[in-house]
Amino acid sequence: DGIKDWEVYAAVAEYDNKKVTAAMTDIVGNYYQDGKVVMSFTAPNGAYNSETKKIELFNGVNVVGKDNIMFFIQKCCLDRCRANIDT
């Protein structure tokens, strides 16, 4: 649809063809709504599944949301439509 939902960068990503996943390290990213960043995050580790198109961040995720609200969570799952936060 041409609208940016997520922007995710990793310092290192290694793709496993058999598992259809990419293991990522040193991750930074943003979540957009109406073309504006509404949440930014960093995580030391993550995994991208090319079949489901979902990204799981883990081992401590730092999040900064609207109005500079900050929180720390152990893991979260990002998909095209939303962020599911698991504590």
XYZ file of C-alpha atoms in Angstrom:
87
model
C 0.000 0.000 0.000
C 3.068 2.266 -0.040
C 2.677 3.462 3.560
C 5.647 2.953 5.866
C 4.655 1.123 9.071
C 8.044 -0.052 10.322
C 11.669 0.881 9.849
C 14.134 -1.638 11.303
C 17.923 -1.735 11.074
C 20.377 -4.327 12.406
C 24.160 -4.144 12.635
C 24.359 -7.833 11.677
C 21.787 -10.199 10.148
C 22.398 -13.842 9.227
C 19.739 -15.615 7.152
C 19.035 -19.344 7.579
C 17.334 -20.745 4.441
C 16.146 -23.895 6.209
C 14.422 -22.002 9.034
C 13.448 -19.010 6.817
C 14.648 -16.692 9.578
C 17.293 -14.042 9.947
C 19.053 -13.714 13.306
C 19.782 -10.036 14.008
C 21.956 -8.143 16.487
C 22.137 -4.491 17.595
C 18.689 -3.501 16.346
C 17.195 -0.017 16.121
C 13.872 0.951 14.623
C 10.765 3.103 14.436
C 7.016 2.536 14.213
C 4.963 5.005 12.148
C 1.349 6.138 12.219
C 0.045 8.684 9.729
C 3.595 9.123 8.410
C 5.025 10.120 11.805
C 7.238 8.199 14.234
C 5.153 7.259 17.283
C 7.529 4.693 18.801
C 11.288 4.074 18.615
C 13.081 1.025 19.949
C 16.430 -0.689 20.389
C 17.198 -4.331 21.160
C 20.367 -6.391 21.394
C 18.856 -9.395 19.571
C 16.014 -10.278 17.267
C 14.763 -12.604 14.556
C 12.885 -11.984 11.308
C 10.684 -14.727 9.830
C 10.365 -14.280 6.063
C 7.227 -16.472 5.859
C 5.190 -14.667 8.528
C 6.897 -11.279 7.959
C 7.143 -10.855 11.740
C 10.073 -9.597 13.772
C 10.678 -10.742 17.328
C 12.920 -8.585 19.495
C 14.320 -10.065 22.709
C 16.901 -9.965 25.510
C 15.777 -6.518 26.615
C 13.941 -4.047 24.416
C 14.059 -0.314 25.154
C 11.043 1.592 23.840
C 10.349 5.317 23.637
C 6.778 6.207 22.716
C 4.703 9.325 22.287
C 5.346 12.120 24.765
C 8.740 10.531 25.561
C 7.181 7.715 27.581
C 9.950 5.131 28.057
C 9.761 1.510 29.081
C 11.867 -1.634 29.079
C 10.476 -5.060 28.161
C 12.068 -8.477 27.750
C 10.609 -9.190 24.318
C 8.090 -8.012 21.751
C 6.742 -9.106 18.398
C 6.382 -6.674 15.505
C 4.116 -7.318 12.551
C 2.794 -5.230 9.717
C -0.230 -3.916 11.611
C 0.706 -3.563 15.238
C 3.170 -4.126 18.040
C 2.337 -6.914 20.481
C 4.115 -6.290 23.735
C 4.892 -9.279 25.966
C 6.162 -8.550 29.455
